[in-house]
């Protein structure tokens, strides 16, 4: 697939390549997943959901520090913790 033709935010295409479309599809199920995980962050809740459902993320540190790197800035990490907890909680719900 031609990455330039993907219908998804540029940062998702850079991070996920052709899977950006699949990350965005999660938001079609739940529009709240389009929300940023922290004020001013480009990372959206769908990325956390994707990491839990498809990449095997197991905990808050895995989501924020390793998968999305939001946790590298302490204030952003703190602001994103509720979104990480929601993503981890949703993983136990049926898809």
mmCIF file of N, CA and C in Angstrom:
data_model
loop_
_atom_site.group_PDB
_atom_site.id
_atom_site.type_symbol
_atom_site.label_atom_id
_atom_site.label_comp_id
_atom_site.label_asym_id
_atom_site.label_seq_id
_atom_site.Cartn_x
_atom_site.Cartn_y
_atom_site.Cartn_z
ATOM 1 N N UNK A 1 0.851 -1.191 0.000
ATOM 2 C CA UNK A 1 0.000 0.000 0.000
ATOM 3 C C UNK A 1 0.888 1.242 0.000
ATOM 4 N N UNK A 2 0.421 2.244 -0.665
ATOM 5 C CA UNK A 2 1.129 3.519 -0.726
ATOM 6 C C UNK A 2 0.793 4.317 0.529
ATOM 7 N N UNK A 3 1.788 4.542 1.390
ATOM 8 C CA UNK A 3 1.546 5.236 2.653
ATOM 9 C C UNK A 3 0.977 6.630 2.457
ATOM 10 N N UNK A 4 1.338 7.293 1.381
ATOM 11 C CA UNK A 4 0.847 8.654 1.126
ATOM 12 C C UNK A 4 -0.660 8.671 0.877
ATOM 13 N N UNK A 5 -1.221 7.531 0.510
ATOM 14 C CA UNK A 5 -2.654 7.474 0.201
ATOM 15 C C UNK A 5 -3.509 7.019 1.388
ATOM 16 N N UNK A 6 -2.876 6.665 2.488
ATOM 17 C CA UNK A 6 -3.643 6.212 3.646
ATOM 18 C C UNK A 6 -4.460 7.355 4.234
ATOM 19 N N UNK A 7 -5.682 7.052 4.616
ATOM 20 C CA UNK A 7 -6.540 8.043 5.253
ATOM 21 C C UNK A 7 -6.399 7.854 6.763
ATOM 22 N N UNK A 8 -5.440 8.578 7.325
ATOM 23 C CA UNK A 8 -5.164 8.531 8.761
ATOM 24 C C UNK A 8 -4.258 9.713 9.090
ATOM 25 N N UNK A 9 -4.278 10.155 10.350
ATOM 26 C CA UNK A 9 -3.369 11.238 10.725
ATOM 27 C C UNK A 9 -1.915 10.867 10.415
ATOM 28 N N UNK A 10 -1.159 11.858 9.994
ATOM 29 C CA UNK A 10 0.230 11.634 9.568
ATOM 30 C C UNK A 10 1.053 10.953 10.652
ATOM 31 N N UNK A 11 0.890 11.386 11.907
ATOM 32 C CA UNK A 11 1.712 10.770 12.959
ATOM 33 C C UNK A 11 1.398 9.281 13.106
ATOM 34 N N UNK A 12 0.157 8.883 12.845
ATOM 35 C CA UNK A 12 -0.169 7.458 12.906
ATOM 36 C C UNK A 12 0.474 6.702 11.756
ATOM 37 N N UNK A 13 0.480 7.294 10.583
ATOM 38 C CA UNK A 13 1.108 6.646 9.433
ATOM 39 C C UNK A 13 2.607 6.485 9.687
ATOM 40 N N UNK A 14 3.235 7.511 10.257
ATOM 41 C CA UNK A 14 4.670 7.414 10.559
ATOM 42 C C UNK A 14 4.947 6.332 11.594
ATOM 43 N N UNK A 15 4.087 6.223 12.588
ATOM 44 C CA UNK A 15 4.317 5.263 13.667
ATOM 45 C C UNK A 15 3.899 3.849 13.293
ATOM 46 N N UNK A 16 2.774 3.704 12.584
ATOM 47 C CA UNK A 16 2.205 2.374 12.355
ATOM 48 C C UNK A 16 2.226 1.907 10.908
ATOM 49 N N UNK A 17 2.604 2.774 9.995
ATOM 50 C CA UNK A 17 2.621 2.388 8.587
ATOM 51 C C UNK A 17 1.230 2.015 8.119
ATOM 52 N N UNK A 18 1.115 0.909 7.378
ATOM 53 C CA UNK A 18 -0.180 0.514 6.836
ATOM 54 C C UNK A 18 -1.176 0.122 7.924
ATOM 55 N N UNK A 19 -0.707 -0.176 9.133
ATOM 56 C CA UNK A 19 -1.615 -0.498 10.237
ATOM 57 C C UNK A 19 -2.311 0.742 10.789
ATOM 58 N N UNK A 20 -1.914 1.943 10.374
ATOM 59 C CA UNK A 20 -2.572 3.175 10.833
ATOM 60 C C UNK A 20 -4.068 3.110 10.553
ATOM 61 N N UNK A 21 -4.415 2.540 9.447
ATOM 62 C CA UNK A 21 -5.826 2.380 9.068
ATOM 63 C C UNK A 21 -6.551 1.521 10.115
ATOM 64 N N UNK A 22 -5.897 0.481 10.594
ATOM 65 C CA UNK A 22 -6.498 -0.411 11.582
ATOM 66 C C UNK A 22 -6.621 0.275 12.944
ATOM 67 N N UNK A 23 -5.625 1.087 13.281
ATOM 68 C CA UNK A 23 -5.700 1.853 14.529
ATOM 69 C C UNK A 23 -6.902 2.788 14.472
ATOM 70 N N UNK A 24 -7.081 3.468 13.358
ATOM 71 C CA UNK A 24 -8.214 4.372 13.194
ATOM 72 C C UNK A 24 -9.545 3.620 13.208
ATOM 73 N N UNK A 25 -9.549 2.374 12.746
ATOM 74 C CA UNK A 25 -10.782 1.590 12.741
ATOM 75 C C UNK A 25 -11.298 1.356 14.156
ATOM 76 N N UNK A 26 -10.406 1.302 15.130
ATOM 77 C CA UNK A 26 -10.839 1.164 16.518
ATOM 78 C C UNK A 26 -11.693 2.353 16.926
ATOM 79 N N UNK A 27 -11.343 3.527 16.439
ATOM 80 C CA UNK A 27 -12.102 4.738 16.769
ATOM 81 C C UNK A 27 -13.472 4.733 16.098
ATOM 82 N N UNK A 28 -13.616 3.990 15.019
ATOM 83 C CA UNK A 28 -14.932 3.874 14.390
ATOM 84 C C UNK A 28 -15.880 3.125 15.321
ATOM 85 N N UNK A 29 -15.342 2.191 16.097
ATOM 86 C CA UNK A 29 -16.126 1.444 17.082
ATOM 87 C C UNK A 29 -16.481 2.337 18.270
ATOM 88 N N UNK A 30 -15.543 3.206 18.640
ATOM 89 C CA UNK A 30 -15.700 4.036 19.837
ATOM 90 C C UNK A 30 -15.046 5.392 19.577
ATOM 91 N N UNK A 31 -15.826 6.414 19.192
ATOM 92 C CA UNK A 31 -15.258 7.724 18.848
ATOM 93 C C UNK A 31 -14.444 8.378 19.967
ATOM 94 N N UNK A 32 -14.647 7.972 21.215
ATOM 95 C CA UNK A 32 -13.839 8.544 22.301
ATOM 96 C C UNK A 32 -12.369 8.188 22.138
ATOM 97 N N UNK A 33 -12.078 7.168 21.332
ATOM 98 C CA UNK A 33 -10.687 6.764 21.116
ATOM 99 C C UNK A 33 -9.923 7.764 20.241
ATOM 100 N N UNK A 34 -10.624 8.743 19.687
ATOM 101 C CA UNK A 34 -9.949 9.797 18.921
ATOM 102 C C UNK A 34 -9.362 10.879 19.829
ATOM 103 N N UNK A 35 -9.724 10.857 21.098
ATOM 104 C CA UNK A 35 -9.267 11.879 22.041
ATOM 105 C C UNK A 35 -7.784 11.703 22.356
ATOM 106 N N UNK A 36 -7.064 12.829 22.498
ATOM 107 C CA UNK A 36 -5.659 12.743 22.923
ATOM 108 C C UNK A 36 -5.574 12.125 24.321
ATOM 109 N N UNK A 37 -4.503 11.421 24.581
ATOM 110 C CA UNK A 37 -4.342 10.785 25.892
ATOM 111 C C UNK A 37 -3.936 11.785 26.965
ATOM 112 N N UNK A 38 -3.452 12.945 26.539
ATOM 113 C CA UNK A 38 -3.061 14.018 27.457
ATOM 114 C C UNK A 38 -3.209 15.331 26.698
ATOM 115 N N UNK A 39 -3.490 16.419 27.399
ATOM 116 C CA UNK A 39 -3.604 17.713 26.719
ATOM 117 C C UNK A 39 -2.336 18.029 25.921
ATOM 118 N N UNK A 40 -2.533 18.393 24.660
ATOM 119 C CA UNK A 40 -1.404 18.749 23.803
ATOM 120 C C UNK A 40 -0.658 17.575 23.194
ATOM 121 N N UNK A 41 -1.055 16.362 23.534
ATOM 122 C CA UNK A 41 -0.391 15.166 23.008
ATOM 123 C C UNK A 41 -0.984 14.777 21.660
ATOM 124 N N UNK A 42 -0.138 14.338 20.739
ATOM 125 C CA UNK A 42 -0.619 13.828 19.452
ATOM 126 C C UNK A 42 -1.108 12.391 19.588
ATOM 127 N N UNK A 43 -0.702 11.702 20.646
ATOM 128 C CA UNK A 43 -1.100 10.315 20.855
ATOM 129 C C UNK A 43 -2.573 10.267 21.233
ATOM 130 N N UNK A 44 -3.328 9.414 20.529
ATOM 131 C CA UNK A 44 -4.755 9.281 20.806
ATOM 132 C C UNK A 44 -5.031 7.956 21.519
ATOM 133 N N UNK A 45 -6.192 7.895 22.158
ATOM 134 C CA UNK A 45 -6.559 6.707 22.930
ATOM 135 C C UNK A 45 -6.586 5.440 22.078
ATOM 136 N N UNK A 46 -6.878 5.564 20.790
ATOM 137 C CA UNK A 46 -6.889 4.385 19.914
ATOM 138 C C UNK A 46 -5.516 3.712 19.868
ATOM 139 N N UNK A 47 -4.467 4.497 20.010
ATOM 140 C CA UNK A 47 -3.121 3.913 20.007
ATOM 141 C C UNK A 47 -2.907 3.036 21.229
ATOM 142 N N UNK A 48 -3.452 3.471 22.369
ATOM 143 C CA UNK A 48 -3.335 2.657 23.579
ATOM 144 C C UNK A 48 -4.154 1.378 23.426
ATOM 145 N N UNK A 49 -5.362 1.527 22.892
ATOM 146 C CA UNK A 49 -6.210 0.347 22.669
ATOM 147 C C UNK A 49 -5.526 -0.630 21.720
ATOM 148 N N UNK A 50 -4.907 -0.113 20.661
ATOM 149 C CA UNK A 50 -4.195 -0.958 19.705
ATOM 150 C C UNK A 50 -3.046 -1.708 20.398
ATOM 151 N N UNK A 51 -2.307 -0.991 21.227
ATOM 152 C CA UNK A 51 -1.170 -1.605 21.918
ATOM 153 C C UNK A 51 -1.614 -2.739 22.831
ATOM 154 N N UNK A 52 -2.750 -2.561 23.484
ATOM 155 C CA UNK A 52 -3.257 -3.608 24.377
ATOM 156 C C UNK A 52 -3.803 -4.780 23.570
ATOM 157 N N UNK A 53 -4.638 -4.487 22.575
ATOM 158 C CA UNK A 53 -5.329 -5.550 21.837
ATOM 159 C C UNK A 53 -4.450 -6.303 20.846
ATOM 160 N N UNK A 54 -3.498 -5.585 20.221
ATOM 161 C CA UNK A 54 -2.766 -6.192 19.108
ATOM 162 C C UNK A 54 -1.265 -6.311 19.314
ATOM 163 N N UNK A 55 -0.729 -5.600 20.302
ATOM 164 C CA UNK A 55 0.717 -5.651 20.529
ATOM 165 C C UNK A 55 1.082 -6.286 21.864
ATOM 166 N N UNK A 56 0.085 -6.644 22.651
ATOM 167 C CA UNK A 56 0.351 -7.338 23.908
ATOM 168 C C UNK A 56 0.827 -6.468 25.057
ATOM 169 N N UNK A 57 0.534 -5.178 25.025
ATOM 170 C CA UNK A 57 0.915 -4.311 26.145
ATOM 171 C C UNK A 57 0.210 -4.803 27.401
ATOM 172 N N UNK A 58 0.946 -4.859 28.508
ATOM 173 C CA UNK A 58 0.420 -5.484 29.720
ATOM 174 C C UNK A 58 0.134 -4.532 30.865
ATOM 175 N N UNK A 59 0.780 -3.367 30.871
ATOM 176 C CA UNK A 59 0.589 -2.474 32.007
ATOM 177 C C UNK A 59 0.792 -1.020 31.582
ATOM 178 N N UNK A 60 0.570 -0.114 32.529
ATOM 179 C CA UNK A 60 0.672 1.319 32.238
ATOM 180 C C UNK A 60 2.055 1.700 31.718
ATOM 181 N N UNK A 61 3.086 1.180 32.339
ATOM 182 C CA UNK A 61 4.450 1.498 31.910
ATOM 183 C C UNK A 61 4.713 1.043 30.484
ATOM 184 N N UNK A 62 4.228 -0.138 30.164
ATOM 185 C CA UNK A 62 4.402 -0.659 28.809
ATOM 186 C C UNK A 62 3.713 0.267 27.809
ATOM 187 N N UNK A 63 2.481 0.674 28.111
ATOM 188 C CA UNK A 63 1.734 1.557 27.212
ATOM 189 C C UNK A 63 2.388 2.922 27.062
ATOM 190 N N UNK A 64 2.700 3.550 28.187
ATOM 191 C CA UNK A 64 3.127 4.946 28.165
ATOM 192 C C UNK A 64 4.614 5.136 27.912
ATOM 193 N N UNK A 65 5.430 4.224 28.393
ATOM 194 C CA UNK A 65 6.880 4.401 28.270
ATOM 195 C C UNK A 65 7.455 3.727 27.029
ATOM 196 N N UNK A 66 6.976 2.537 26.724
ATOM 197 C CA UNK A 66 7.576 1.790 25.620
ATOM 198 C C UNK A 66 6.790 1.894 24.316
ATOM 199 N N UNK A 67 5.474 1.723 24.366
ATOM 200 C CA UNK A 67 4.689 1.696 23.120
ATOM 201 C C UNK A 67 4.499 3.077 22.505
ATOM 202 N N UNK A 68 4.138 4.069 23.350
ATOM 203 C CA UNK A 68 3.825 5.391 22.811
ATOM 204 C C UNK A 68 4.852 6.453 23.173
ATOM 205 N N UNK A 69 5.646 6.204 24.187
ATOM 206 C CA UNK A 69 6.670 7.141 24.678
ATOM 207 C C UNK A 69 6.088 8.404 25.308
ATOM 208 N N UNK A 70 4.786 8.418 25.555
ATOM 209 C CA UNK A 70 4.167 9.547 26.248
ATOM 210 C C UNK A 70 4.771 9.690 27.642
ATOM 211 N N UNK A 71 5.150 8.584 28.230
ATOM 212 C CA UNK A 71 5.672 8.586 29.589
ATOM 213 C C UNK A 71 7.047 9.189 29.755
ATOM 214 N N UNK A 72 7.702 9.554 28.674
ATOM 215 C CA UNK A 72 9.042 10.129 28.783
ATOM 216 C C UNK A 72 9.027 11.532 29.373
ATOM 217 N N UNK A 73 7.905 12.206 29.327
ATOM 218 C CA UNK A 73 7.752 13.527 29.949
ATOM 219 C C UNK A 73 6.836 13.329 31.148
ATOM 220 N N UNK A 74 7.343 13.573 32.348
ATOM 221 C CA UNK A 74 6.614 13.244 33.578
ATOM 222 C C UNK A 74 5.209 13.827 33.621
ATOM 223 N N UNK A 75 5.037 15.072 33.234
ATOM 224 C CA UNK A 75 3.713 15.702 33.286
ATOM 225 C C UNK A 75 2.757 15.037 32.299
ATOM 226 N N UNK A 76 3.242 14.693 31.115
ATOM 227 C CA UNK A 76 2.388 14.017 30.134
ATOM 228 C C UNK A 76 2.029 12.619 30.618
ATOM 229 N N UNK A 77 3.006 11.955 31.241
ATOM 230 C CA UNK A 77 2.749 10.611 31.759
ATOM 231 C C UNK A 77 1.622 10.652 32.784
ATOM 232 N N UNK A 78 1.712 11.594 33.699
ATOM 233 C CA UNK A 78 0.689 11.734 34.737
ATOM 234 C C UNK A 78 -0.680 12.010 34.110
ATOM 235 N N UNK A 79 -0.721 12.891 33.130
ATOM 236 C CA UNK A 79 -1.982 13.241 32.473
ATOM 237 C C UNK A 79 -2.549 12.068 31.671
ATOM 238 N N UNK A 80 -1.683 11.208 31.156
ATOM 239 C CA UNK A 80 -2.116 10.089 30.316
ATOM 240 C C UNK A 80 -2.456 8.830 31.110
ATOM 241 N N UNK A 81 -2.135 8.792 32.388
ATOM 242 C CA UNK A 81 -2.413 7.588 33.183
ATOM 243 C C UNK A 81 -3.877 7.159 33.146
ATOM 244 N N UNK A 82 -4.844 8.074 33.280
ATOM 245 C CA UNK A 82 -6.242 7.623 33.198
ATOM 246 C C UNK A 82 -6.576 6.955 31.864
ATOM 247 N N UNK A 83 -6.053 7.482 30.775
ATOM 248 C CA UNK A 83 -6.305 6.875 29.461
ATOM 249 C C UNK A 83 -5.677 5.489 29.383
ATOM 250 N N UNK A 84 -4.485 5.339 29.947
ATOM 251 C CA UNK A 84 -3.831 4.021 29.956
ATOM 252 C C UNK A 84 -4.651 3.028 30.769
ATOM 253 N N UNK A 85 -5.153 3.480 31.908
ATOM 254 C CA UNK A 85 -5.964 2.590 32.749
ATOM 255 C C UNK A 85 -7.255 2.189 32.035
ATOM 256 N N UNK A 86 -7.868 3.136 31.325
ATOM 257 C CA UNK A 86 -9.081 2.808 30.552
ATOM 258 C C UNK A 86 -8.767 1.774 29.469
ATOM 259 N N UNK A 87 -7.656 1.963 28.771
ATOM 260 C CA UNK A 87 -7.278 1.017 27.701
ATOM 261 C C UNK A 87 -7.051 -0.374 28.259
ATOM 262 N N UNK A 88 -6.402 -0.448 29.390
ATOM 263 C CA UNK A 88 -6.140 -1.747 29.996
ATOM 264 C C UNK A 88 -7.448 -2.374 30.491
ATOM 265 N N UNK A 89 -8.345 -1.563 31.011
ATOM 266 C CA UNK A 89 -9.642 -2.072 31.465
ATOM 267 C C UNK A 89 -10.508 -2.557 30.330
ATOM 268 N N UNK A 90 -10.463 -1.864 29.208
ATOM 269 C CA UNK A 90 -11.260 -2.245 28.042
ATOM 270 C C UNK A 90 -10.774 -3.549 27.443
ATOM 271 N N UNK A 91 -9.523 -3.887 27.681
ATOM 272 C CA UNK A 91 -8.982 -5.126 27.101
ATOM 273 C C UNK A 91 -9.702 -6.341 27.621
ATOM 274 N N UNK A 92 -10.329 -6.225 28.785
ATOM 275 C CA UNK A 92 -11.029 -7.364 29.342
ATOM 276 C C UNK A 92 -12.448 -7.484 28.819
ATOM 277 N N UNK A 93 -12.906 -6.448 28.060
ATOM 278 C CA UNK A 93 -14.249 -6.464 27.499
ATOM 279 C C UNK A 93 -14.240 -7.188 26.161
ATOM 280 N N UNK A 94 -15.361 -7.756 25.762
ATOM 281 C CA UNK A 94 -15.429 -8.391 24.446
ATOM 282 C C UNK A 94 -15.205 -7.348 23.341
ATOM 283 N N UNK A 95 -14.588 -7.774 22.259
ATOM 284 C CA UNK A 95 -14.315 -6.848 21.133
ATOM 285 C C UNK A 95 -15.505 -6.722 20.241
#
